[in-house]
mmCIF file of C-alpha atoms in Angstrom:
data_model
loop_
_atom_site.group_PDB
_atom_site.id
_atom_site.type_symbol
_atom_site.label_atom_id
_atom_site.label_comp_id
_atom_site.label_asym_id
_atom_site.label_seq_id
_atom_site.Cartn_x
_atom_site.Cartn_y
_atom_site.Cartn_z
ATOM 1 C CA UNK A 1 -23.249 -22.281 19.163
ATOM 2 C CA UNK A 2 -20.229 -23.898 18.296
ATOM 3 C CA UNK A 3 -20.784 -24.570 14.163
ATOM 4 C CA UNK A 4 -22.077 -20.264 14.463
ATOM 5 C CA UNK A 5 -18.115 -19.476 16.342
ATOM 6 C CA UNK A 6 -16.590 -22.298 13.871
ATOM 7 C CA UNK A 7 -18.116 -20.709 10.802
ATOM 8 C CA UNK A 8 -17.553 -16.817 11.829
ATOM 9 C CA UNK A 9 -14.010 -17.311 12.897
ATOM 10 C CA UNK A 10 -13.485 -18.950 9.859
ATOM 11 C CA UNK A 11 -14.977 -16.446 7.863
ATOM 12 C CA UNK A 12 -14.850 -13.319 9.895
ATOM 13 C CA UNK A 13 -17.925 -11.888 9.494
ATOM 14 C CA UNK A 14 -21.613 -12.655 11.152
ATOM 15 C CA UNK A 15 -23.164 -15.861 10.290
ATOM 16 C CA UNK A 16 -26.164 -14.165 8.806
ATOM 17 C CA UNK A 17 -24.568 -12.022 6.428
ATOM 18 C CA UNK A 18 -22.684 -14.857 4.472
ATOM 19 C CA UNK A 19 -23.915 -15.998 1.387
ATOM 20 C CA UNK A 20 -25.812 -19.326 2.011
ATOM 21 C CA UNK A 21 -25.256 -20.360 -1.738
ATOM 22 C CA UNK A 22 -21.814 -19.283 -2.196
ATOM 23 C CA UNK A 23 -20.944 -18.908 1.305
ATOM 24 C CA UNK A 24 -18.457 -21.451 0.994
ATOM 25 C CA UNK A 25 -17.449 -21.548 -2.499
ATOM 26 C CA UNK A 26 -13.686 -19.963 -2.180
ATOM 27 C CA UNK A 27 -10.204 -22.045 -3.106
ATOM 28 C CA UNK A 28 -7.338 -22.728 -0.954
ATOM 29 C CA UNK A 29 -4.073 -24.060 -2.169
ATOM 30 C CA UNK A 30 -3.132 -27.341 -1.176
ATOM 31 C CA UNK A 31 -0.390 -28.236 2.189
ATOM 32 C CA UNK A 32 -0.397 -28.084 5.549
ATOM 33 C CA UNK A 33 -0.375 -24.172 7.293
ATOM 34 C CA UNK A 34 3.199 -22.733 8.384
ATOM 35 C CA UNK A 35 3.855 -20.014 10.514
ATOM 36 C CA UNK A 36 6.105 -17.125 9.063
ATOM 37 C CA UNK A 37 9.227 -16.194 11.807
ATOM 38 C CA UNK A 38 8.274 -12.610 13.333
ATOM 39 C CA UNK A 39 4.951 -12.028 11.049
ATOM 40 C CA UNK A 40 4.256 -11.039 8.017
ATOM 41 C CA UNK A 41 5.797 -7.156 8.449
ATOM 42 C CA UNK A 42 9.111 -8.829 8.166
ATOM 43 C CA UNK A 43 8.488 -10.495 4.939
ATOM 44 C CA UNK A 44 6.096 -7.380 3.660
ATOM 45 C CA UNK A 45 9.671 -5.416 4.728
ATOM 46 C CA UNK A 46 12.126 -7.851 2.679
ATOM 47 C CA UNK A 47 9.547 -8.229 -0.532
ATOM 48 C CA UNK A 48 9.026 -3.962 -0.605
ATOM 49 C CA UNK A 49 12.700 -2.742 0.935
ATOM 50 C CA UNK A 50 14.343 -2.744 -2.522
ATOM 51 C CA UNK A 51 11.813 -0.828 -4.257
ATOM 52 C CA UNK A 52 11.894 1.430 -1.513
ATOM 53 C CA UNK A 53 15.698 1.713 -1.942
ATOM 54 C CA UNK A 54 15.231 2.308 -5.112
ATOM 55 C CA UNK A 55 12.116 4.830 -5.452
ATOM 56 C CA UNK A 56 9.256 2.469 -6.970
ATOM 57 C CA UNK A 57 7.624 2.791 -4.102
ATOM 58 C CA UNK A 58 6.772 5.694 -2.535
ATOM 59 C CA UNK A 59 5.914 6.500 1.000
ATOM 60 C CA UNK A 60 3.544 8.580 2.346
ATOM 61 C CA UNK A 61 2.153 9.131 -0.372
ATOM 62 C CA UNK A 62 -2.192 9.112 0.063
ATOM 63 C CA UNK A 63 -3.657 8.795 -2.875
ATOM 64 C CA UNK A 64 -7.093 10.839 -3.110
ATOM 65 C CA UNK A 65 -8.398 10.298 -6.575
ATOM 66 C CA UNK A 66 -7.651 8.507 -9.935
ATOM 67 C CA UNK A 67 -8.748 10.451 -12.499
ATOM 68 C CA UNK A 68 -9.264 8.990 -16.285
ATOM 69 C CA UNK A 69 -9.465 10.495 -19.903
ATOM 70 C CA UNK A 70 -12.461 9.049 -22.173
ATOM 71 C CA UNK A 71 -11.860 5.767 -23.044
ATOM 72 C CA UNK A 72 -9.090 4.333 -25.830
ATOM 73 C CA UNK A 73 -9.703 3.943 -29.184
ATOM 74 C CA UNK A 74 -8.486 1.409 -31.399
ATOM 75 C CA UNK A 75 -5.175 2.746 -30.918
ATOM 76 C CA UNK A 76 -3.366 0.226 -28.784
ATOM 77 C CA UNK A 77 -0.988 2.842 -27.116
ATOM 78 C CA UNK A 78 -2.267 6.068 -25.548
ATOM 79 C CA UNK A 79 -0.451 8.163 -23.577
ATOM 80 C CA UNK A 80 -1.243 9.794 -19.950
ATOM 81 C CA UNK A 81 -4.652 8.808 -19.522
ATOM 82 C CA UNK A 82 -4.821 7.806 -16.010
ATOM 83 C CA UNK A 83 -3.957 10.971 -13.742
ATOM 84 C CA UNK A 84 -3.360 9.578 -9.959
ATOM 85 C CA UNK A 85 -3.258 12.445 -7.012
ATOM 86 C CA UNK A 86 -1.089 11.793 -3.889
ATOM 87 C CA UNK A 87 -1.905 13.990 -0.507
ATOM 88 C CA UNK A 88 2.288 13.541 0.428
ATOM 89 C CA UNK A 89 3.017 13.842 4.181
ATOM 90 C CA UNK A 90 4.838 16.608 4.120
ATOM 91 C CA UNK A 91 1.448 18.420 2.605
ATOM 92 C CA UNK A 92 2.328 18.819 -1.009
ATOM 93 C CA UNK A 93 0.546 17.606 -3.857
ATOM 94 C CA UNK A 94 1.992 15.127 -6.603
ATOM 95 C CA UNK A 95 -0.044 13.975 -9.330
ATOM 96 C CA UNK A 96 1.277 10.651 -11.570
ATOM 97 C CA UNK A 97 0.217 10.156 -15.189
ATOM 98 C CA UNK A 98 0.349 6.818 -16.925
ATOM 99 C CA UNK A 99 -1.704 4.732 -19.704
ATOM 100 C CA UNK A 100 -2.358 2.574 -17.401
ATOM 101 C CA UNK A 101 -3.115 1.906 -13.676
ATOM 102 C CA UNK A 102 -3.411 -1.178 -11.057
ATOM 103 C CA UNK A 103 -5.600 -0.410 -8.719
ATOM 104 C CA UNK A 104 -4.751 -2.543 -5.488
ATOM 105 C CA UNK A 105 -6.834 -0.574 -2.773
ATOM 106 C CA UNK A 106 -8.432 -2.759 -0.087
ATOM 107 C CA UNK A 107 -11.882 -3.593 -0.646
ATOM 108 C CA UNK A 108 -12.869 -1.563 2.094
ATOM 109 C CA UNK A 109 -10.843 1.674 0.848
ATOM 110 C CA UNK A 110 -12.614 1.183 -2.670
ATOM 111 C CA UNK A 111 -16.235 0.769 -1.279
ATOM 112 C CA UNK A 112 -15.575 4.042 1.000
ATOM 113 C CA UNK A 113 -14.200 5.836 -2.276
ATOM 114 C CA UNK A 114 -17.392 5.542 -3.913
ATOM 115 C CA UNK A 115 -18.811 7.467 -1.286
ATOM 116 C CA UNK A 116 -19.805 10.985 -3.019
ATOM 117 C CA UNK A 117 -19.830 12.409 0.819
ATOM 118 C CA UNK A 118 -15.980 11.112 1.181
ATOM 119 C CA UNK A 119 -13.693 13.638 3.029
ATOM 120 C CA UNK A 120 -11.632 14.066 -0.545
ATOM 121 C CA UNK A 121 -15.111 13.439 -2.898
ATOM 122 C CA UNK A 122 -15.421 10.214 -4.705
ATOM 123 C CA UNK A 123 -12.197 8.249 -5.452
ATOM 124 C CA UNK A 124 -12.796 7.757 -9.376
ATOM 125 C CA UNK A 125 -13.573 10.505 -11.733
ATOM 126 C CA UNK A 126 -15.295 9.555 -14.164
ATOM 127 C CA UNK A 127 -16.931 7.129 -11.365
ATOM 128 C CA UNK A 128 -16.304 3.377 -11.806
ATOM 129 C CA UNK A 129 -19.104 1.194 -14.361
ATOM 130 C CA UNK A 130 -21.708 0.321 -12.590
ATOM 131 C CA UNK A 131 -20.903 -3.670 -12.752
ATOM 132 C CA UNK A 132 -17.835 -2.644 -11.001
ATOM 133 C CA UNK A 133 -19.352 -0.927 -8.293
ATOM 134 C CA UNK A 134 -21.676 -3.315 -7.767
ATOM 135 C CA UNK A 135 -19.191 -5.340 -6.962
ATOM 136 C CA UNK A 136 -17.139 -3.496 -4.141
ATOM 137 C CA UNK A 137 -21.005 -2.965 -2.445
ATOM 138 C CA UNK A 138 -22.016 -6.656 -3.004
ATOM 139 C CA UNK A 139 -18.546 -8.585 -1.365
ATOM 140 C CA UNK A 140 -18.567 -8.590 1.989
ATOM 141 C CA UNK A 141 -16.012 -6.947 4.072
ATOM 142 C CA UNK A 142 -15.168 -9.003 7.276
ATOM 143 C CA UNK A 143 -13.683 -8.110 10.446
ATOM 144 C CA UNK A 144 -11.528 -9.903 12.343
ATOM 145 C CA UNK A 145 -8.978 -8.581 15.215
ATOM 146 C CA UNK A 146 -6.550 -9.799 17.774
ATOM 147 C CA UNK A 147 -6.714 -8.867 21.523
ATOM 148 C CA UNK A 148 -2.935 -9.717 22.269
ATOM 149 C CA UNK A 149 -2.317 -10.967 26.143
ATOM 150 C CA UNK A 150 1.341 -11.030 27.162
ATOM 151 C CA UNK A 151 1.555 -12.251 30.909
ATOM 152 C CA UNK A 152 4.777 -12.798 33.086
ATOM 153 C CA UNK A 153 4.328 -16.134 33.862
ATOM 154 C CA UNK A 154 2.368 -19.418 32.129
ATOM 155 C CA UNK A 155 -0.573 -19.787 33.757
ATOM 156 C CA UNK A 156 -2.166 -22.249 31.688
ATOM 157 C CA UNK A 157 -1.338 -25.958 30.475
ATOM 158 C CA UNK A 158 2.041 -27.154 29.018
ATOM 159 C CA UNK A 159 1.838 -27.424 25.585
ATOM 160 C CA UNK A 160 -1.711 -26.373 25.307
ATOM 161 C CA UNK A 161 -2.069 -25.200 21.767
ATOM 162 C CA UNK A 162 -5.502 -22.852 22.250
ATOM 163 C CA UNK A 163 -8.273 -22.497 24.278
ATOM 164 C CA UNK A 164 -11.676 -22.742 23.908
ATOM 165 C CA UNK A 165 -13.989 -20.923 26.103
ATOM 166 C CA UNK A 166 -18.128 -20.072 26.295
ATOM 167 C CA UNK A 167 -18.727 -17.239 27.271
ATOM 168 C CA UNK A 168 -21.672 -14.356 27.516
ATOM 169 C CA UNK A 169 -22.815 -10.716 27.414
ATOM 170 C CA UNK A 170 -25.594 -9.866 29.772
ATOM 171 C CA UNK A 171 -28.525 -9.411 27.723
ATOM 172 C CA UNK A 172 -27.258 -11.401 24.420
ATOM 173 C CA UNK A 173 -27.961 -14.844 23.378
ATOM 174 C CA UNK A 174 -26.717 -17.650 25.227
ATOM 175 C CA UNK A 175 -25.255 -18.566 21.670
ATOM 176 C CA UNK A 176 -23.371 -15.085 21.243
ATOM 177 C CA UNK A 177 -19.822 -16.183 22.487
ATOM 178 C CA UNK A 178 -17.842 -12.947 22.207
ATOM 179 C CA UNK A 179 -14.461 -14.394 23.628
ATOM 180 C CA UNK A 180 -14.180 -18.101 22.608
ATOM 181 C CA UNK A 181 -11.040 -18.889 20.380
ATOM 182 C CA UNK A 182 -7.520 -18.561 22.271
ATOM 183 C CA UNK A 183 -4.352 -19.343 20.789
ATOM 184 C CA UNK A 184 -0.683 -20.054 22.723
ATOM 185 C CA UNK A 185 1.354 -17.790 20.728
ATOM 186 C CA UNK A 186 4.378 -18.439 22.427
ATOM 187 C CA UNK A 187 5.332 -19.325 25.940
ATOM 188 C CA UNK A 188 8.219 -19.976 27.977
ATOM 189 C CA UNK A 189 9.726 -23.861 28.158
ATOM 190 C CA UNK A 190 12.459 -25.176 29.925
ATOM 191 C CA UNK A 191 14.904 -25.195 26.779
ATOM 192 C CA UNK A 192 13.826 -21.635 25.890
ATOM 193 C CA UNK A 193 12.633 -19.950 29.432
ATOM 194 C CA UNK A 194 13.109 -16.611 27.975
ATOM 195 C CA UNK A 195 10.536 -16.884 25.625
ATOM 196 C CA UNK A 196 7.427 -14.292 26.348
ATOM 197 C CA UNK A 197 4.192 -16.072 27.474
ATOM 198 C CA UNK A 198 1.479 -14.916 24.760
ATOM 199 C CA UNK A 199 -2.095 -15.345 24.497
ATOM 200 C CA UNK A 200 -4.481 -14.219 21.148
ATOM 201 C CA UNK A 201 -7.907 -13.641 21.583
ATOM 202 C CA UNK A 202 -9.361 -13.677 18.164
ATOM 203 C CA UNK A 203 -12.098 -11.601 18.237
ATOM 204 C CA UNK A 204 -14.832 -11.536 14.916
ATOM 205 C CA UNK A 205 -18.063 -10.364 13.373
ATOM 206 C CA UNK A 206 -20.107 -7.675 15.223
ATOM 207 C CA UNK A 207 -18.337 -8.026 17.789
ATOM 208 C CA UNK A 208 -15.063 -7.243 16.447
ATOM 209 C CA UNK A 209 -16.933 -3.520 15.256
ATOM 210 C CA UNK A 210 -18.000 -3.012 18.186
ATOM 211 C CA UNK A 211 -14.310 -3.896 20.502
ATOM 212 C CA UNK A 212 -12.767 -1.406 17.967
ATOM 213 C CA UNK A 213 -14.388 1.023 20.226
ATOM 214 C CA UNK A 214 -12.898 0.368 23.529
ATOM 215 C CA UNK A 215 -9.327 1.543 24.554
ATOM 216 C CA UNK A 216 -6.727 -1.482 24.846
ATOM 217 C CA UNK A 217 -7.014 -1.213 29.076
ATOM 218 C CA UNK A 218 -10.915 -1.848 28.278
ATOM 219 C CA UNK A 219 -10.532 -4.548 26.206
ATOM 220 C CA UNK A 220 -8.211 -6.359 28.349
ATOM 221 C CA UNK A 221 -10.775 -5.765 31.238
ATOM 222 C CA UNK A 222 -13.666 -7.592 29.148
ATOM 223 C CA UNK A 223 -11.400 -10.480 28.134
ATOM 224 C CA UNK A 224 -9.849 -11.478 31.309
ATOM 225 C CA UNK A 225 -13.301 -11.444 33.075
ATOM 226 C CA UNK A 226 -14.210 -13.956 30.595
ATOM 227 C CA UNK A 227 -11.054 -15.996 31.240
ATOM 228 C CA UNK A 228 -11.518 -15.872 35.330
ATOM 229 C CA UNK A 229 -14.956 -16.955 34.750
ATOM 230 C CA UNK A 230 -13.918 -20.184 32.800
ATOM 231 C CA UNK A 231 -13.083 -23.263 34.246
ATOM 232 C CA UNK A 232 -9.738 -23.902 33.515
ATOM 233 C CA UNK A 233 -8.161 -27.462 34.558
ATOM 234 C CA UNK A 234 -4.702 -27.968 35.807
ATOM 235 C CA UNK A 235 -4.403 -23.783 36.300
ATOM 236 C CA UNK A 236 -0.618 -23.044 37.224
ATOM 237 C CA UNK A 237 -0.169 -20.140 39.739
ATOM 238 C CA UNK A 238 -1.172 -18.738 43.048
ATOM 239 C CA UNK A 239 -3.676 -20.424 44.133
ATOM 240 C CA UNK A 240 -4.931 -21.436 40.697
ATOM 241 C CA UNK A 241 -5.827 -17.257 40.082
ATOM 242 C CA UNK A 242 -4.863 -16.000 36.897
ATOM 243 C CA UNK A 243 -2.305 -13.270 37.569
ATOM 244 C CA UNK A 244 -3.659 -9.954 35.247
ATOM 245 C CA UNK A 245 -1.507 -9.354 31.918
ATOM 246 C CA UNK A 246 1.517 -7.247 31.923
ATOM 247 C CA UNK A 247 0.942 -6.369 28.510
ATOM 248 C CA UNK A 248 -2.235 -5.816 26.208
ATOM 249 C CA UNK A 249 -2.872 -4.832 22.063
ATOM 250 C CA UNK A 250 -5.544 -4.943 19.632
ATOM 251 C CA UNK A 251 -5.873 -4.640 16.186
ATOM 252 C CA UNK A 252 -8.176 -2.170 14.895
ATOM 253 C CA UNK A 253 -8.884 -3.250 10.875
ATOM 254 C CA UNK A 254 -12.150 -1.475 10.404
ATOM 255 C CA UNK A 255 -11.078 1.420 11.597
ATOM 256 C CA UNK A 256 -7.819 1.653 9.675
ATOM 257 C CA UNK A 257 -8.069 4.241 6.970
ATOM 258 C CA UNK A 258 -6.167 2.276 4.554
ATOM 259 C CA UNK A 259 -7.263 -0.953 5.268
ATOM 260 C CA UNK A 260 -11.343 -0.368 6.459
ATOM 261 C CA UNK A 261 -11.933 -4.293 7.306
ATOM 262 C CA UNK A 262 -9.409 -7.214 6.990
ATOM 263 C CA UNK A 263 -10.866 -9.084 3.943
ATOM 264 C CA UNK A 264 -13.066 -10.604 1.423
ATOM 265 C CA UNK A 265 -16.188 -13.118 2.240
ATOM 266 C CA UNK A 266 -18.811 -14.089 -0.273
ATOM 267 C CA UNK A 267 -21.901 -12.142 1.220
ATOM 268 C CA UNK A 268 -25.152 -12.620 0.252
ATOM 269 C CA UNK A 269 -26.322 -11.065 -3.350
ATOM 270 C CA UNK A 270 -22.526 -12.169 -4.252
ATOM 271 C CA UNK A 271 -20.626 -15.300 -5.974
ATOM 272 C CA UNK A 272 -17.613 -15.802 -7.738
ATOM 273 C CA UNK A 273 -18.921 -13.660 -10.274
ATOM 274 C CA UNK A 274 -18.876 -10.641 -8.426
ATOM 275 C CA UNK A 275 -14.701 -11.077 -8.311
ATOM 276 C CA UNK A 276 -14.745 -11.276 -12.002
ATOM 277 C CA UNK A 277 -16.141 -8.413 -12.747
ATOM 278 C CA UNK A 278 -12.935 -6.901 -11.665
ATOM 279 C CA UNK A 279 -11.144 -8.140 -14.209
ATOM 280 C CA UNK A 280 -13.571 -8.682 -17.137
ATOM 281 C CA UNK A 281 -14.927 -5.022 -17.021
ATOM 282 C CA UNK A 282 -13.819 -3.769 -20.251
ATOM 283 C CA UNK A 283 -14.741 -0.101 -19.929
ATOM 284 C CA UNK A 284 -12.075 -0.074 -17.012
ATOM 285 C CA UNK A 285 -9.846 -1.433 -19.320
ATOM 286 C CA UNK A 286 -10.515 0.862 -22.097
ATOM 287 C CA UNK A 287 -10.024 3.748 -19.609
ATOM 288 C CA UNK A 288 -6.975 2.245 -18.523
ATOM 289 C CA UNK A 289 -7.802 0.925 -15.165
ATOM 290 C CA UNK A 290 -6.908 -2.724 -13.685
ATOM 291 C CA UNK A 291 -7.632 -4.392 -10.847
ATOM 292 C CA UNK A 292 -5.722 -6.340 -8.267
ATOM 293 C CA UNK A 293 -5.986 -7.258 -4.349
ATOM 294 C CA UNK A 294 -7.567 -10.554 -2.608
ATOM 295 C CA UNK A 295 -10.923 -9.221 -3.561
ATOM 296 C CA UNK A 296 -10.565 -9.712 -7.239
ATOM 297 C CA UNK A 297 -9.378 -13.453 -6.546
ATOM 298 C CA UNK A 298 -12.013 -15.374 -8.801
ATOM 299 C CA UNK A 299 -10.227 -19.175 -8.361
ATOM 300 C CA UNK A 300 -9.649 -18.685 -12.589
ATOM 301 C CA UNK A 301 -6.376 -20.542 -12.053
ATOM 302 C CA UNK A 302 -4.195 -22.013 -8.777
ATOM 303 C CA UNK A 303 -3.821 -19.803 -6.238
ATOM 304 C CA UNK A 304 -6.478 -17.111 -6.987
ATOM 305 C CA UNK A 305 -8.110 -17.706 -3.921
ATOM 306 C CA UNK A 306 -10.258 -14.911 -2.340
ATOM 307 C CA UNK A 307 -8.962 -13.829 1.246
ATOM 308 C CA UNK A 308 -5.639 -14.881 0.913
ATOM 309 C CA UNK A 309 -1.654 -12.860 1.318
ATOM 310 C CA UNK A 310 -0.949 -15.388 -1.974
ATOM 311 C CA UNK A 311 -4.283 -14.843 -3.618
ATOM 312 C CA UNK A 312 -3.520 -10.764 -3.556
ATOM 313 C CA UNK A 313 0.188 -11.567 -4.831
ATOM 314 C CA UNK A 314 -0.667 -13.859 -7.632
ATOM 315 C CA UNK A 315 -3.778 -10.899 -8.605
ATOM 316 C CA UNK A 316 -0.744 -8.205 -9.389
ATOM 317 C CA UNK A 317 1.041 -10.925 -11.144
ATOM 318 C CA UNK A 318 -2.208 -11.557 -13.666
ATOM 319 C CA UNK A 319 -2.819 -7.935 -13.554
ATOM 320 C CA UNK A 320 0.711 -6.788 -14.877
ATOM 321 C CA UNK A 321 0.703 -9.005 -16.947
ATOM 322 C CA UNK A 322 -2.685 -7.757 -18.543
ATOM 323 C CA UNK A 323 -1.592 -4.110 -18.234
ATOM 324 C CA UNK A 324 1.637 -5.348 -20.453
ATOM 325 C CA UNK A 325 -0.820 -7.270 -23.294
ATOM 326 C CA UNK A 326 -2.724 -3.961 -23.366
ATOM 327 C CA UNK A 327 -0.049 -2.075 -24.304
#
C-alpha cells in the first residue's frame, strides 16, 4: 500500500494507468526543492504584470478556435495564416491573425478541443495531424488537489513536518488510502505566534475525480473523520480531541475549464516520443502552428522536463525561438 500512495502522489494519477515502461522515464533538474514566499500566483503576477500593463497580454479573452490557411510554400514569410477567435468577457468577438502561433493550452484543454461534440466545435480547423492528436489522447492527464485545513490552534506535534495516515472507504481495498499524505504548511511558534496553523491534504488519482464532486463543507467532513480515526501521538488540545477546522478549500483541477487536470504523466501507449511529436510535426509547422506547455517537455536539453512550472517556461523559450527561425 505504501509504494501504490508513494508512486500516485508522486505521479498523480492511478497506479494502473502509468506507463510500466516509461512510467518513470521523465528529467528533473538538479538541487534541493525551495518553497516560493506566498505561491506561485505572486510570481505568475510579477512575471505577467508588465505585459499586462502594457497590452501583450490580454484578459478575458477565451479563445474558441485557431483556425489555419493551407500550408506554406517555399516562401519563408507568409502573412495572416493563423486566424485565432477570442469569446471576450464583455461578449464581443475578436479574432487575431498572425503567420504564426504558440499554442500553450493545457493538455487537458487541447485533448477536450478535439472533441467534435465541444460546446464551441472542435478547437483546430483544419483539425490537428493525426501524430499530433495522438499525442494529446496518448499522455496522461493526472489529477492532483489540495484539501486546505486551517485550524485555530496546533493540535499536532512541534515541528512535525507531515503526516502520514492509513486510512479506508467502506467497501474499497484495504490498500485504497484516500487520505494519507499531510503536510504542516505553516503553524504558529513561539517567535512567530501569529502565524495561521495549516494543514494540506493532498488528495490524487481517482480519488481526486471523484472529491471534485463534493462541496468544500463535505470534503472537510470526509477528511477529519479520517484524522479522528488515526492514532495520533503526543495530540495537543482538550483532552487530546482534535478541535474541527475553522477554515476549509479545495482545489478543483479537473474541473477547471482552462486547466482540465493539473499535468503530464507518461501513460501507458506513451514515451518520450509522444512529447516530441509536438515539436517535430512539420505539417503544424508548415501551417504555422507551434507548440509549448509542460506537455511538450521531451528532456531534448536541461530543463525540458515533463510536469514541471520550469519545464513549461523553458518550452516557450524553444518555441519562440523556432517561431523566429521560421520566419
Amino acid at each position: 500500500a505504501q509504494i501504490c500512495d508513494f508512486f500516485e502522489a508522486h505521479e498523480g494519477s492511478p497506479i494502473h494507468q502509468l506507463s510500466a515502461k516509461h512510467g518513470m522515464d521523465s528529467s528533473e533538474l538538479p538541487g534541493g526543492d525551495l518553497d516560493i514566499p506566498f505561491g506561485y500566483g505572486e510570481l505568475i503576477s510579477r512575471l505577467a504584470q508588465p505585459l499586462v500593463d502594457d497590452g501583450t497580454i490580454r484578459l478575458g479573452h477565451k479563445v474558441v478556435s485557431v483556425e489555419t490557411s493551407s500550408p506554406r510554400k517555399h516562401s519563408k514569410s507568409v502573412a495572416s495564416e493563423v486566424m485565432v477567435r477570442c469569446e471576450i468577457s464583455d461578449g464581443d468577438e475578436q479574432v487575431f491573425r498572425a503567420s504564426s502561433c504558440i499554442v500553450a493550452l493545457p493538455l487537458g484543454v487541447l485533448r477536450s478541443g478535439l472533441d467534435p461534440s465541444h460546446s464551441n466545435g472542435p478547437l483546430f480547423s483544419p483539425g490537428l495531424p493525426g501524430s499530433v492528436s495522438d499525442a494529446i489522447n496518448n499522455l496522461g492527464i493526472n489529477v492532483m488537489n489540495k484539501l486546505e485545513l486551517t485550524f485555530d490552534s496546533r493540535w499536532w506535534p512541534r515541528g512535525l513536518g507531515w503526516l502520514d495516515i492509513g486510512s479506508s472507504l467502506p467497501g474499497r481495498s484495504p490498500t485504497y488510502h484516500p487520505f494519507s499524505l499531510f503536510l504542516v504548511e505553516s503553524e504558529a511558534t513561539p517567535s512567530k505566534p501569529e502565524a495561521p496553523n495549516v494543514l494540506v491534504c493532498y488528495l490524487t488519482g481517482e480519488f481526486a475525480k471523484r472529491a471534485e464532486q463534493w462541496t468544500d463543507a463535505e470534503a472537510q467532513e470526509e477528511c477529519m473523520e479520517a484524522i479522528r480515526r488515526a492514532d495520533f501521538p503526543a495530540m495537543e488540545g482538550s483532552a487530546g480531541e482534535v478541535p474541527d477546522p475553522t477554515g476549509v478549500h479545495m482545489t478543483r483541477w479537473l474541473s477547471d475549464p482552462f486547466s482540465k487536470g493539473s499535468w503530464t504523466f507518461l501513460a501507458k501507449n506513451s514515451g518520450l516520443l509522444s512529447m516530441k511529436t509536438f515539436r517535430k510535426d512539420k505539417e503544424c509547422q508548415k501551417r504555422g502552428l507551434f507548440f509549448a506547455g509542460e506537455h511538450t517537455c521531451d528532456g531534448s536539453r536541461k530543463g525540458l522536463d515533463i510536469g514541471t512550472v520550469h519545464g513549461a517556461w523553458l518550452s516557450g523559450e524553444v518555441a519562440a525561438k523556432r517561431v523566429v527561425g521560421s520566419n
